[in-house]
Short mmCIF file of N, CA and C in Angstrom, two decimals:
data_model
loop_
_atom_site.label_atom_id
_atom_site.label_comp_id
_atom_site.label_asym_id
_atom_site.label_seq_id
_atom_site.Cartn_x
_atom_site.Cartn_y
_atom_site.Cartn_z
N UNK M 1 15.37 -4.34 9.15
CA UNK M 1 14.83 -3.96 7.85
C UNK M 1 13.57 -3.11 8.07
N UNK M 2 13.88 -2.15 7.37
CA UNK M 2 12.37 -0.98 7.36
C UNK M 2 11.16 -1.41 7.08
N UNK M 3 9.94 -1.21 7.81
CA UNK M 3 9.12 -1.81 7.07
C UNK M 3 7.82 -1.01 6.54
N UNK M 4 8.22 0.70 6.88
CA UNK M 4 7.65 1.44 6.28
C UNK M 4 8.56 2.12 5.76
N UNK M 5 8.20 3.26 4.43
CA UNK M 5 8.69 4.24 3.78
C UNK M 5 8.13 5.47 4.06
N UNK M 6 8.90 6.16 4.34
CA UNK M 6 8.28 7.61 4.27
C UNK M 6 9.37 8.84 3.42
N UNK M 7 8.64 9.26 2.37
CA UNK M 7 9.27 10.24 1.83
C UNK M 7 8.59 11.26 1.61
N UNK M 8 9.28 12.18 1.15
CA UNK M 8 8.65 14.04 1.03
C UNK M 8 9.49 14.18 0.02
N UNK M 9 9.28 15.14 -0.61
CA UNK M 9 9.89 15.86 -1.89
C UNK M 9 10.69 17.01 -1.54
N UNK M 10 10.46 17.80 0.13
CA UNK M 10 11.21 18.39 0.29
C UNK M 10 11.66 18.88 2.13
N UNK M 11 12.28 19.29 2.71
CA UNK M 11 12.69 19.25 3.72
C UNK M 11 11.65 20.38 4.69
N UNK M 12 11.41 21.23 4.14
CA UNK M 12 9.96 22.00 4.78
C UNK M 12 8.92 21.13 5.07
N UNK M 13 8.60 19.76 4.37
CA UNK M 13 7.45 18.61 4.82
C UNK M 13 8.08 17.78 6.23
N UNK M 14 9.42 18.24 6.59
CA UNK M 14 9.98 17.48 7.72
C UNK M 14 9.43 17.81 8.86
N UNK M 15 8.50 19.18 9.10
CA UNK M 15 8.36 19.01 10.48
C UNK M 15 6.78 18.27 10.19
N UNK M 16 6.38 17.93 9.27
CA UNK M 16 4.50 17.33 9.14
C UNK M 16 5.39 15.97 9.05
N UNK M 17 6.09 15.42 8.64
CA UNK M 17 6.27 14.12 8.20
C UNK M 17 7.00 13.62 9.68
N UNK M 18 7.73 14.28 10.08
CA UNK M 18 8.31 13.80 11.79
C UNK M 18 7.02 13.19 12.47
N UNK M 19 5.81 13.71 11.83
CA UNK M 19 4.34 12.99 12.79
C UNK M 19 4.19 11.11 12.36
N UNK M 20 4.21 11.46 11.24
CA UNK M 20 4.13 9.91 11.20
C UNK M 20 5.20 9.07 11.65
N UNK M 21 6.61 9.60 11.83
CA UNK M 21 7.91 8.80 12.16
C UNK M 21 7.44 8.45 14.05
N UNK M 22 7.03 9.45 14.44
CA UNK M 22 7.21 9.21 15.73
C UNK M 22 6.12 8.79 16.28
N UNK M 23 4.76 8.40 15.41
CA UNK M 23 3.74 7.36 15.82
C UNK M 23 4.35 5.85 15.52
N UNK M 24 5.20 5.72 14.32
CA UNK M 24 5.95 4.49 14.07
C UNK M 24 6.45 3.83 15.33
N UNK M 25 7.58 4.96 15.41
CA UNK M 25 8.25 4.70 16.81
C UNK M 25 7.53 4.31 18.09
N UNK M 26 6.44 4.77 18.29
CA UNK M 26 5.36 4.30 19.24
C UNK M 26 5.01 3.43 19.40
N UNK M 27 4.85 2.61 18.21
CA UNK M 27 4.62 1.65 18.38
C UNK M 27 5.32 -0.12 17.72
N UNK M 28 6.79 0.78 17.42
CA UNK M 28 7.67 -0.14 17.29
C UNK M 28 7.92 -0.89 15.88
N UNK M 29 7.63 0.03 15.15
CA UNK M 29 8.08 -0.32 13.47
C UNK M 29 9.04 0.49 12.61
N UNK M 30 10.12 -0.15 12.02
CA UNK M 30 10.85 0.18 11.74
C UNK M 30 10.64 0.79 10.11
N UNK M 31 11.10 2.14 10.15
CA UNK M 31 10.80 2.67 9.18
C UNK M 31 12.11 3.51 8.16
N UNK M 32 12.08 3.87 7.39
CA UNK M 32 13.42 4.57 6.77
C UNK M 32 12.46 6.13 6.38
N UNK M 33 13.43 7.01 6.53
CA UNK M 33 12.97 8.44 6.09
C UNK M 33 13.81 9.22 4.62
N UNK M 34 13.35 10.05 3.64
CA UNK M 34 14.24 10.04 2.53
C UNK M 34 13.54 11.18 2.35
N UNK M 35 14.09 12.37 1.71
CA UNK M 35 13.52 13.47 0.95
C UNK M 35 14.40 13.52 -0.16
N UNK M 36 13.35 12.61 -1.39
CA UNK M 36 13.58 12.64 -2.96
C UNK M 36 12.69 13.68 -3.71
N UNK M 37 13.30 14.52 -4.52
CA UNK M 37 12.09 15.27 -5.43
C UNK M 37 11.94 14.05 -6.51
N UNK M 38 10.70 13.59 -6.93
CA UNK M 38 10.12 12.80 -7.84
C UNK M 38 10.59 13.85 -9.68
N UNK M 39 10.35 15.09 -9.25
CA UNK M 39 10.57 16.21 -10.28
C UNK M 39 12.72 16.29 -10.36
N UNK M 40 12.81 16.91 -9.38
CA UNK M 40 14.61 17.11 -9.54
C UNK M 40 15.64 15.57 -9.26
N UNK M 41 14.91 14.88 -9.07
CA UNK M 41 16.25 13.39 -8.93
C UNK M 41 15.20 12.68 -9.45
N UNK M 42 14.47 12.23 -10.93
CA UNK M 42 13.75 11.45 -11.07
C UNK M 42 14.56 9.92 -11.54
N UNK M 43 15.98 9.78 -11.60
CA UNK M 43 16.03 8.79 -11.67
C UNK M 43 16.37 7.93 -10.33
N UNK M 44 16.82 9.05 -9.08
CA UNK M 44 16.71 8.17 -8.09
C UNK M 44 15.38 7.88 -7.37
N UNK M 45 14.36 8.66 -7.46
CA UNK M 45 13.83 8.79 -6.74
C UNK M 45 12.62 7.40 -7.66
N UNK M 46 12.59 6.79 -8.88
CA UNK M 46 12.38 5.92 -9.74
C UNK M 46 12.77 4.44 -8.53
N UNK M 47 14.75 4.67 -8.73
CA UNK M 47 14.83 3.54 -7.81
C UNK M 47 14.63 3.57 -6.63
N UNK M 48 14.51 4.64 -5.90
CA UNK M 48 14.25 4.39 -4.28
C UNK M 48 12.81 3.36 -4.39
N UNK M 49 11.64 4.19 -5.44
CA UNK M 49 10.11 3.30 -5.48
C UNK M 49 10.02 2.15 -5.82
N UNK M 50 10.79 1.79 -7.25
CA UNK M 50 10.66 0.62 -7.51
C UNK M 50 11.57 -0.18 -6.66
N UNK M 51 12.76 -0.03 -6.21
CA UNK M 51 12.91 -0.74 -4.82
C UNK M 51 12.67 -1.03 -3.60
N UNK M 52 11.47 -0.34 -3.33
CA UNK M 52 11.22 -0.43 -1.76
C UNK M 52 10.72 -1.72 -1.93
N UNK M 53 10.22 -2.37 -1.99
CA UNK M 53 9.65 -3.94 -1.97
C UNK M 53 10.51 -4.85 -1.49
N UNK M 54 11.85 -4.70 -2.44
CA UNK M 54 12.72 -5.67 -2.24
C UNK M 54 13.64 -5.57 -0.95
N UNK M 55 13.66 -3.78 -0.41
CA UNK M 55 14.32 -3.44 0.79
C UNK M 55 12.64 -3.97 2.16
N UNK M 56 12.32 -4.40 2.02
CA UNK M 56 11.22 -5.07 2.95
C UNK M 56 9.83 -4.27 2.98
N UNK M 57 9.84 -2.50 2.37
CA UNK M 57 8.70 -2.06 2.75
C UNK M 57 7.58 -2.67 2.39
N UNK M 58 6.89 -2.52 3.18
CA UNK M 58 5.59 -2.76 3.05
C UNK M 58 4.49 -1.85 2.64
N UNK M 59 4.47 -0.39 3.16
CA UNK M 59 3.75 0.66 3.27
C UNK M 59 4.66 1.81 2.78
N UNK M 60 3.93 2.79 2.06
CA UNK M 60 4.86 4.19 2.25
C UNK M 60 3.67 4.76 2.43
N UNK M 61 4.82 5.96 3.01
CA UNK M 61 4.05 6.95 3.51
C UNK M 61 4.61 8.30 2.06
N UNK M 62 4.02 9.14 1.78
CA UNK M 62 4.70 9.54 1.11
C UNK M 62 3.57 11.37 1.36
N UNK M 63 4.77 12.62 1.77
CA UNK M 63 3.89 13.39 1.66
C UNK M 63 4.40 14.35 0.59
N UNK M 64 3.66 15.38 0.32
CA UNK M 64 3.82 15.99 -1.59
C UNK M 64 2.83 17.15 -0.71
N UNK M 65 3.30 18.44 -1.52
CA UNK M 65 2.35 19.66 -1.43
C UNK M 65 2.37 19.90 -2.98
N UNK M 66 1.36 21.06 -2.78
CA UNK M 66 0.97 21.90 -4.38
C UNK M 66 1.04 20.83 -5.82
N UNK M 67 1.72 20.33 -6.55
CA UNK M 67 1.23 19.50 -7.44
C UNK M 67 0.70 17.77 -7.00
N UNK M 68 2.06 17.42 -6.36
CA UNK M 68 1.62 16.43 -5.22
C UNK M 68 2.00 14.97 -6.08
N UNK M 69 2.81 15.21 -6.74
CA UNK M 69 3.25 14.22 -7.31
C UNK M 69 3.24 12.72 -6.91
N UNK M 70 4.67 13.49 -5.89
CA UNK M 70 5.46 11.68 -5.10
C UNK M 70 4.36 10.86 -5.16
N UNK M 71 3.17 11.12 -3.72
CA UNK M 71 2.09 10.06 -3.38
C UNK M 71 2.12 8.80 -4.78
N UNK M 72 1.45 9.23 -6.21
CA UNK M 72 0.57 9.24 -7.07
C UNK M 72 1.84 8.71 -7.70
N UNK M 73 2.96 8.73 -7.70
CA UNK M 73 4.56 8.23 -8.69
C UNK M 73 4.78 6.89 -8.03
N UNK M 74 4.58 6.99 -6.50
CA UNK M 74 4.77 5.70 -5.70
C UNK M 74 3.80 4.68 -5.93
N UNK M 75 2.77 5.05 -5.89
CA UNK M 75 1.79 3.89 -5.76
C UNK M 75 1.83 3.40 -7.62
N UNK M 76 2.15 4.23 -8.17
CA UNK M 76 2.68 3.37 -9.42
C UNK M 76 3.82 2.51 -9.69
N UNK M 77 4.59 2.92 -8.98
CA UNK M 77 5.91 2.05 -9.13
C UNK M 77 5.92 0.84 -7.96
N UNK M 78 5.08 0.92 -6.93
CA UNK M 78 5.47 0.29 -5.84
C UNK M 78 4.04 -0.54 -5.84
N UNK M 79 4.33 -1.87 -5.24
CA UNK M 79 2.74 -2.61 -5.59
C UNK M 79 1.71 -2.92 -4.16
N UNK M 80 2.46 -2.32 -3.23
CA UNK M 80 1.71 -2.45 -1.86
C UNK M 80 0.92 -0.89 -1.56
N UNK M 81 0.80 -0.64 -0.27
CA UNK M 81 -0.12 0.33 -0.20
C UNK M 81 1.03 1.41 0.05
N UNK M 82 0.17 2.67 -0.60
CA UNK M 82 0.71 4.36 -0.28
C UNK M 82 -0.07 4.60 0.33
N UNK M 83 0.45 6.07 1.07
CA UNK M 83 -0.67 6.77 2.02
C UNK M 83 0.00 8.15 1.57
N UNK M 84 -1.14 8.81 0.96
CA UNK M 84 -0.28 10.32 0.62
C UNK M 84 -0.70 11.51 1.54
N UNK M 85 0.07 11.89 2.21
CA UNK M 85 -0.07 13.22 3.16
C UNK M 85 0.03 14.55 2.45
N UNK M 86 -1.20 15.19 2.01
CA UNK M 86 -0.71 16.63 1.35
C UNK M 86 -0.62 17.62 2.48
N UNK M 87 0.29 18.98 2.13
CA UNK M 87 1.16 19.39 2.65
C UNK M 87 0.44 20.90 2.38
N UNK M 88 0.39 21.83 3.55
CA UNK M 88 -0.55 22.59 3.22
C UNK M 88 0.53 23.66 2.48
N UNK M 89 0.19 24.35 1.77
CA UNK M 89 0.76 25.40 0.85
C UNK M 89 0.25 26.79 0.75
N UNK M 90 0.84 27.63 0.59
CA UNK M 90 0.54 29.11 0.80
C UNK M 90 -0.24 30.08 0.06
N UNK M 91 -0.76 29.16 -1.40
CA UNK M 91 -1.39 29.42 -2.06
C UNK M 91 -2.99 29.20 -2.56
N UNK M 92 -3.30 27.70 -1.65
CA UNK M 92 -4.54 27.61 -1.56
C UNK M 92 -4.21 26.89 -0.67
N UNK M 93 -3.83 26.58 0.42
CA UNK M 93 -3.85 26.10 2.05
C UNK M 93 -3.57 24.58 1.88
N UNK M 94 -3.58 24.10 0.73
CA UNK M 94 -3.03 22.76 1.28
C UNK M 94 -3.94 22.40 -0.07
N UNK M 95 -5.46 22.73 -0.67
CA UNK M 95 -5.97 22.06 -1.17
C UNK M 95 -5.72 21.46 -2.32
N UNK M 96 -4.66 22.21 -3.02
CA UNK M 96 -4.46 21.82 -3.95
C UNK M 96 -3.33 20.31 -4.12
N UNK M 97 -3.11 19.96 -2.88
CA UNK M 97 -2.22 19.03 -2.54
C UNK M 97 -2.79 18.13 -2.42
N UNK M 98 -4.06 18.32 -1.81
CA UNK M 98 -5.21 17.30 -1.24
C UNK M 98 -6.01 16.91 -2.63
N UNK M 99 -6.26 17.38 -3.01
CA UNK M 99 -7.16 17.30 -4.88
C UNK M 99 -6.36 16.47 -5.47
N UNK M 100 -4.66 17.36 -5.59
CA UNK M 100 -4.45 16.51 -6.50
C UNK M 100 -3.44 14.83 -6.09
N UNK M 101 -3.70 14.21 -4.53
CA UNK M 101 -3.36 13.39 -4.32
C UNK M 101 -4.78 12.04 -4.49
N UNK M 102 -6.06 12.94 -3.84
CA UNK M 102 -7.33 12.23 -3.95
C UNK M 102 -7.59 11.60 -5.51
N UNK M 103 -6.77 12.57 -5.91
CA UNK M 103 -7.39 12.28 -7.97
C UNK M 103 -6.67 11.51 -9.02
N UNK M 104 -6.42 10.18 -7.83
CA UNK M 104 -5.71 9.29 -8.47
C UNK M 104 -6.37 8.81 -10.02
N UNK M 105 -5.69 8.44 -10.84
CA UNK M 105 -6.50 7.35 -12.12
C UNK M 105 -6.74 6.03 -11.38
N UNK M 106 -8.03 5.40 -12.09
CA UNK M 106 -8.76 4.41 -11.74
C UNK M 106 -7.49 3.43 -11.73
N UNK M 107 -7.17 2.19 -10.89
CA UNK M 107 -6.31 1.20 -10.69
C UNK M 107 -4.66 1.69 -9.75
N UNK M 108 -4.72 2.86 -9.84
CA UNK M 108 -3.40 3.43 -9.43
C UNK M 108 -3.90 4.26 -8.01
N UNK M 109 -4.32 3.51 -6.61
CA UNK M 109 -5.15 3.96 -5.29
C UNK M 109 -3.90 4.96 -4.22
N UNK M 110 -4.73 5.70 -3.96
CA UNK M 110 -3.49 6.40 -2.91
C UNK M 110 -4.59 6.63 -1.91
N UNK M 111 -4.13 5.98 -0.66
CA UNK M 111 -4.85 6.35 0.95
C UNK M 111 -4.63 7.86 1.12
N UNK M 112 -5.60 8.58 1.41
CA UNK M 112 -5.18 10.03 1.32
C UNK M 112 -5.97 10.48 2.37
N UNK M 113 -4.85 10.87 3.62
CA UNK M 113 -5.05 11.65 5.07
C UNK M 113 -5.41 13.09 4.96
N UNK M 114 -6.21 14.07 6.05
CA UNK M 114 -6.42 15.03 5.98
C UNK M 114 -4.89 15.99 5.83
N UNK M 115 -4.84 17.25 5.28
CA UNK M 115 -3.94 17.84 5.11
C UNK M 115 -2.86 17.93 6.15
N UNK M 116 -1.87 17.78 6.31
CA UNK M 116 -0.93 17.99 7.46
C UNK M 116 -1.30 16.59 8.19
N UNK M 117 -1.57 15.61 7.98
CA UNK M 117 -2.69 14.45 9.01
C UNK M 117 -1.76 13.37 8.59
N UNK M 118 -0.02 13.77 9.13
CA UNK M 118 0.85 12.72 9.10
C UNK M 118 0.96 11.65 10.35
N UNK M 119 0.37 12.04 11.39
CA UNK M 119 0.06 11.18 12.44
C UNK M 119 -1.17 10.70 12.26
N UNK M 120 -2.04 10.50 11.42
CA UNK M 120 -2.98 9.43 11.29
C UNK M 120 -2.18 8.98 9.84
N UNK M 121 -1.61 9.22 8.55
CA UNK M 121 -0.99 8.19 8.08
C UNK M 121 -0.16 7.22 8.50
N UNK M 122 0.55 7.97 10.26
CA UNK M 122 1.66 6.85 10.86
C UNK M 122 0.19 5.14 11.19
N UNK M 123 -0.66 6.38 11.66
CA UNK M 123 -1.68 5.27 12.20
C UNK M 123 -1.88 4.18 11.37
N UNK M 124 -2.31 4.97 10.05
CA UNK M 124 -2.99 4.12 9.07
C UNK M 124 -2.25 2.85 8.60
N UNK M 125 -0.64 3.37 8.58
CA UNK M 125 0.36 2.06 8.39
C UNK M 125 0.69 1.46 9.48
N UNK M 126 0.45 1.42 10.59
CA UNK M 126 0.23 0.66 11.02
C UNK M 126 -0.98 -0.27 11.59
N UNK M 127 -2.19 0.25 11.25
CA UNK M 127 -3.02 -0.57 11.10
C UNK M 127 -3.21 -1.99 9.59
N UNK M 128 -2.38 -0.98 8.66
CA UNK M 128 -2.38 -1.90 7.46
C UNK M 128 -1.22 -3.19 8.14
N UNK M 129 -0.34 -2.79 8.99
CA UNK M 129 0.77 -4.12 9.25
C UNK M 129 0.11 -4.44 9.82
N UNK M 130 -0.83 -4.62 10.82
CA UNK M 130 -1.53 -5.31 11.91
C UNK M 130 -2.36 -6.48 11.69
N UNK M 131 -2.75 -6.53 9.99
CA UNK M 131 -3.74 -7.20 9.77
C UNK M 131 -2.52 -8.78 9.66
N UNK M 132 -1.63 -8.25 9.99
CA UNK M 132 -1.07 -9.90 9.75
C UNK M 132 0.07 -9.81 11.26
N UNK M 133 0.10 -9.02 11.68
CA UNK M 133 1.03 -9.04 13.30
C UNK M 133 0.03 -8.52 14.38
N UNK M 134 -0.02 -9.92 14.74
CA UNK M 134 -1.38 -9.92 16.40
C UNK M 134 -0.64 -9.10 17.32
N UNK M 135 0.91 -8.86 17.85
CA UNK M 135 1.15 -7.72 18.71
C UNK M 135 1.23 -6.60 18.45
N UNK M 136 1.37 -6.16 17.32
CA UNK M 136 0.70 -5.15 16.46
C UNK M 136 -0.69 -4.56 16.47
N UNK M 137 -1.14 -5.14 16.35
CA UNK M 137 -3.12 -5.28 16.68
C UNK M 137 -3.23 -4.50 18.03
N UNK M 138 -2.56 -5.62 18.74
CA UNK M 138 -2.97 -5.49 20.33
C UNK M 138 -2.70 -4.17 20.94
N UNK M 139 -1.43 -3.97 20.49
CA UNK M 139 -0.49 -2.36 20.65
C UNK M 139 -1.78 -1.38 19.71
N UNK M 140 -2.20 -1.34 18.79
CA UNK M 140 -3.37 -0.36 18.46
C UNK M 140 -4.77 -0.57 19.05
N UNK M 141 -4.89 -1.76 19.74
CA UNK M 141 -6.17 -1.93 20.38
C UNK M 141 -6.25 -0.86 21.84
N UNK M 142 -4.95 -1.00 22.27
CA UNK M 142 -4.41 -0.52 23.71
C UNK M 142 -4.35 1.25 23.47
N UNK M 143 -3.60 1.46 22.51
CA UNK M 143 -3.99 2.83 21.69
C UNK M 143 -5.46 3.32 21.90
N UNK M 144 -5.91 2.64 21.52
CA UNK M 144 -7.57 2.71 20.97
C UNK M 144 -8.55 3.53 22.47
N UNK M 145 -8.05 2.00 23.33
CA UNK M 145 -8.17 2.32 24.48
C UNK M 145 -8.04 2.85 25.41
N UNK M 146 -6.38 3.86 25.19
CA UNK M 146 -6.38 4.93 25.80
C UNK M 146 -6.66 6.32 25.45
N UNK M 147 -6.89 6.21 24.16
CA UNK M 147 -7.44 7.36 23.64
C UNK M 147 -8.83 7.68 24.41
N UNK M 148 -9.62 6.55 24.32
CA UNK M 148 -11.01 6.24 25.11
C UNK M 148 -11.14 6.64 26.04
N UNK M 149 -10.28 6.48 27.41
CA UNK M 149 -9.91 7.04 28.45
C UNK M 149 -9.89 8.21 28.77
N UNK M 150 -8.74 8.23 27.99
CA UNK M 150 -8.12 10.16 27.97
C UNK M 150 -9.36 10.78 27.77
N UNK M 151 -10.38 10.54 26.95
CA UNK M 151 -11.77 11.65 26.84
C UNK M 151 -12.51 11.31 27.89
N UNK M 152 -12.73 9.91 28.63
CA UNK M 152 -13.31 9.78 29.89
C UNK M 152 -13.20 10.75 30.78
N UNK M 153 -11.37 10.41 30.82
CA UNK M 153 -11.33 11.47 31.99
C UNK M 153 -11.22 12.81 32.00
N UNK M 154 -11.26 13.32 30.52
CA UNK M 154 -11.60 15.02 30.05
C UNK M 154 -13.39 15.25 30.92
N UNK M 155 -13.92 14.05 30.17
CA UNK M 155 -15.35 14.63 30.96
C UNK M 155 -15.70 14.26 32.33
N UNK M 156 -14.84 13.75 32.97
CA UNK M 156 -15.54 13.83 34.46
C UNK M 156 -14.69 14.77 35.13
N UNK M 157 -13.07 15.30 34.34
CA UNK M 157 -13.34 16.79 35.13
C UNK M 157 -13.98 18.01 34.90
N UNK M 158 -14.56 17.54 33.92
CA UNK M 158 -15.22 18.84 33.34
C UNK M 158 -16.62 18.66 34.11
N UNK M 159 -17.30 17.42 34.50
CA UNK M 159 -18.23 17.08 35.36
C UNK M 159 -18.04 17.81 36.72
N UNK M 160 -16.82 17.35 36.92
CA UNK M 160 -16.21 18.11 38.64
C UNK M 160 -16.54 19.54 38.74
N UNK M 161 -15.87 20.25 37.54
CA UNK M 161 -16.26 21.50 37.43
C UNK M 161 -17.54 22.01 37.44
N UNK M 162 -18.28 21.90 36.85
CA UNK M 162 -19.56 22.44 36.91
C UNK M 162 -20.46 21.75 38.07
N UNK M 163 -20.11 21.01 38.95
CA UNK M 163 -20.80 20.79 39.94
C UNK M 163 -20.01 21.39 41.00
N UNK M 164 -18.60 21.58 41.10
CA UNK M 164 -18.22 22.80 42.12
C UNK M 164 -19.01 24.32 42.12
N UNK M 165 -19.41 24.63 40.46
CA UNK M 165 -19.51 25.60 40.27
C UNK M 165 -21.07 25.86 40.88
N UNK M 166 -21.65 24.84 40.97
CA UNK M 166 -23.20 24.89 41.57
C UNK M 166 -23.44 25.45 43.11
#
């Protein structure tokens, strides 16, 4: 059973939304992928939201460009957390995706990642599952930690370098 959602409104958000699928996969949560227009299939795309609960999700991920709907449709219909990824667009670069996902109405919250910043929404849902799965945790602690690393060891070759260069 899936235990994240991730949808887009359209198949051009597939190569930004593949970011969050394959941080999932990283770290071993099972997720379902769907491209519903909230605008052209609004009555499925009604039940895909108001059913994700009962299909196990926990989280969606949901990314939307230029009006930016989905995010802001989900977190109304669905009672756990959204994370809305806006989608940059050709007409004002993304911002208008980003505005209008940030500009939720008061009670109706959408987690809202930097533009294209579908691999920190993968993150973000899985930090939201973690708070109740300790190998979960541990698997983003270890993350954490090699991220830590990886810049360690950016600067001591960059250390190497400039002391060869002396």
């Amino acid at each position: 059973m899936a235990q994240v959602g991730i949808v887009m409104g359209s198949d051009s958000d597939l190569p930004v939304m593949k970011k969050a699928a394959e941080v999932l996969d990283e770290f071993g949560i099972s997720y379902e992928m769907n491209i519903i227009s909230a605008h052209r299939e609004p009555d499925l795309f009604f039940e895909w939201a108001k059913g994700a609960k009962d299909r196990g999700i926990k989280v969606i991920i949901a990314g939307a460009g230029m009006a930016a709907h989905l995010p802001g449709m989900c977190a109304a219909l669905f009672p756990l957390p959204v994370i809305g990824v806006p989608m940059h667009t050709t007409s004002l670069g993304g911002r208008d995706s980003l505005y209008s996902i940030v500009q939720m109405p008061s009670g109706i919250p959408v987690a809202t990642v930097a533009i294209g910043g579908a691999k920190n929404a993968g993150i973000l849902a899985a930090k939201i599952l973690a708070v109740s799965d300790e190998a979960l945790l541990e698997k983003l602690e270890k993350y954490s930690a090699d991220m830590a690393a990886e810049v360690m060891a950016k600067d001591a070759r960059l250390k190497e370098e400039m002391r060869s260069k002396d």
